[in-house]
């Protein structure tokens, strides 16, 4: 796992991790961030295509973008 800050937001790399680990790491990461901040998540677990939109819906974050590049899933989230 790797997380980095860029001008485009924070990046949380959860490649190789499986449910529920990506969501648990996201919960921990957003605690250190402010409303309006951008979180980019990279994942390889197909369950994230269901879990991350639900995470955003229930916690009031906006899922700005969701894409798949090969076996990687990428999410861009604006914190609410």
XYZ file of C-alpha atoms in Angstrom:
80
model
C 0.000 0.000 0.000
C 1.162 3.467 -0.842
C -0.392 6.871 -0.310
C 0.883 10.133 -1.674
C -0.183 13.775 -1.911
C -0.290 15.572 -5.240
C -1.808 18.848 -6.439
C -4.677 16.718 -7.765
C -5.366 15.348 -4.291
C -4.261 12.494 -2.081
C -3.735 9.033 -3.568
C -4.465 5.816 -1.708
C -3.038 2.713 -3.377
C -4.888 -0.428 -2.267
C -3.710 -2.715 -5.080
C -3.456 -6.328 -3.940
C -5.841 -5.836 -1.018
C -9.293 -7.394 -0.812
C -12.564 -6.524 0.891
C -12.835 -5.125 3.509
C -9.273 -3.731 3.584
C -9.632 -1.036 0.866
C -12.698 0.448 2.584
C -11.080 0.284 6.025
C -8.033 2.144 4.684
C -10.302 4.728 3.051
C -12.080 5.319 6.377
C -8.720 5.925 8.053
C -7.491 8.188 5.242
C -10.531 10.475 5.100
C -10.284 11.110 8.851
C -7.058 13.014 8.135
C -8.581 15.019 5.278
C -10.975 17.972 5.068
C -14.287 18.490 3.280
C -13.651 19.413 -0.335
C -10.364 17.495 -0.501
C -9.861 15.001 -3.328
C -9.013 11.352 -2.668
C -7.826 9.172 -5.544
C -8.062 5.440 -4.894
C -6.376 2.703 -6.927
C -7.650 -0.835 -6.347
C -7.519 -4.302 -7.870
C -10.441 -5.834 -5.955
C -13.543 -5.959 -8.204
C -15.716 -5.636 -5.074
C -14.632 -1.990 -4.874
C -16.898 -1.237 -7.859
C -19.787 -1.827 -5.455
C -18.205 -0.879 -2.133
C -16.696 2.510 -2.986
C -19.879 4.032 -4.485
C -21.756 2.837 -1.379
C -19.037 4.286 0.871
C -19.464 7.655 -0.866
C -23.267 7.557 -0.766
C -23.528 6.691 2.922
C -20.829 9.132 4.087
C -21.818 12.080 1.895
C -18.807 12.112 -0.425
C -19.047 12.678 -4.183
C -17.728 9.988 -6.499
C -16.418 12.256 -9.266
C -14.948 9.561 -11.480
C -14.801 5.770 -11.622
C -12.715 4.044 -14.309
C -11.159 0.687 -15.036
C -7.731 0.327 -16.640
C -7.015 -3.342 -17.203
C -7.220 -5.066 -13.832
C -7.056 -1.751 -11.933
C -9.991 0.269 -10.726
C -9.532 3.987 -10.166
C -11.783 6.290 -8.197
C -11.742 10.051 -7.720
C -13.700 11.181 -4.672
C -14.425 14.660 -3.342
C -14.978 14.562 0.374
C -18.236 15.986 1.653
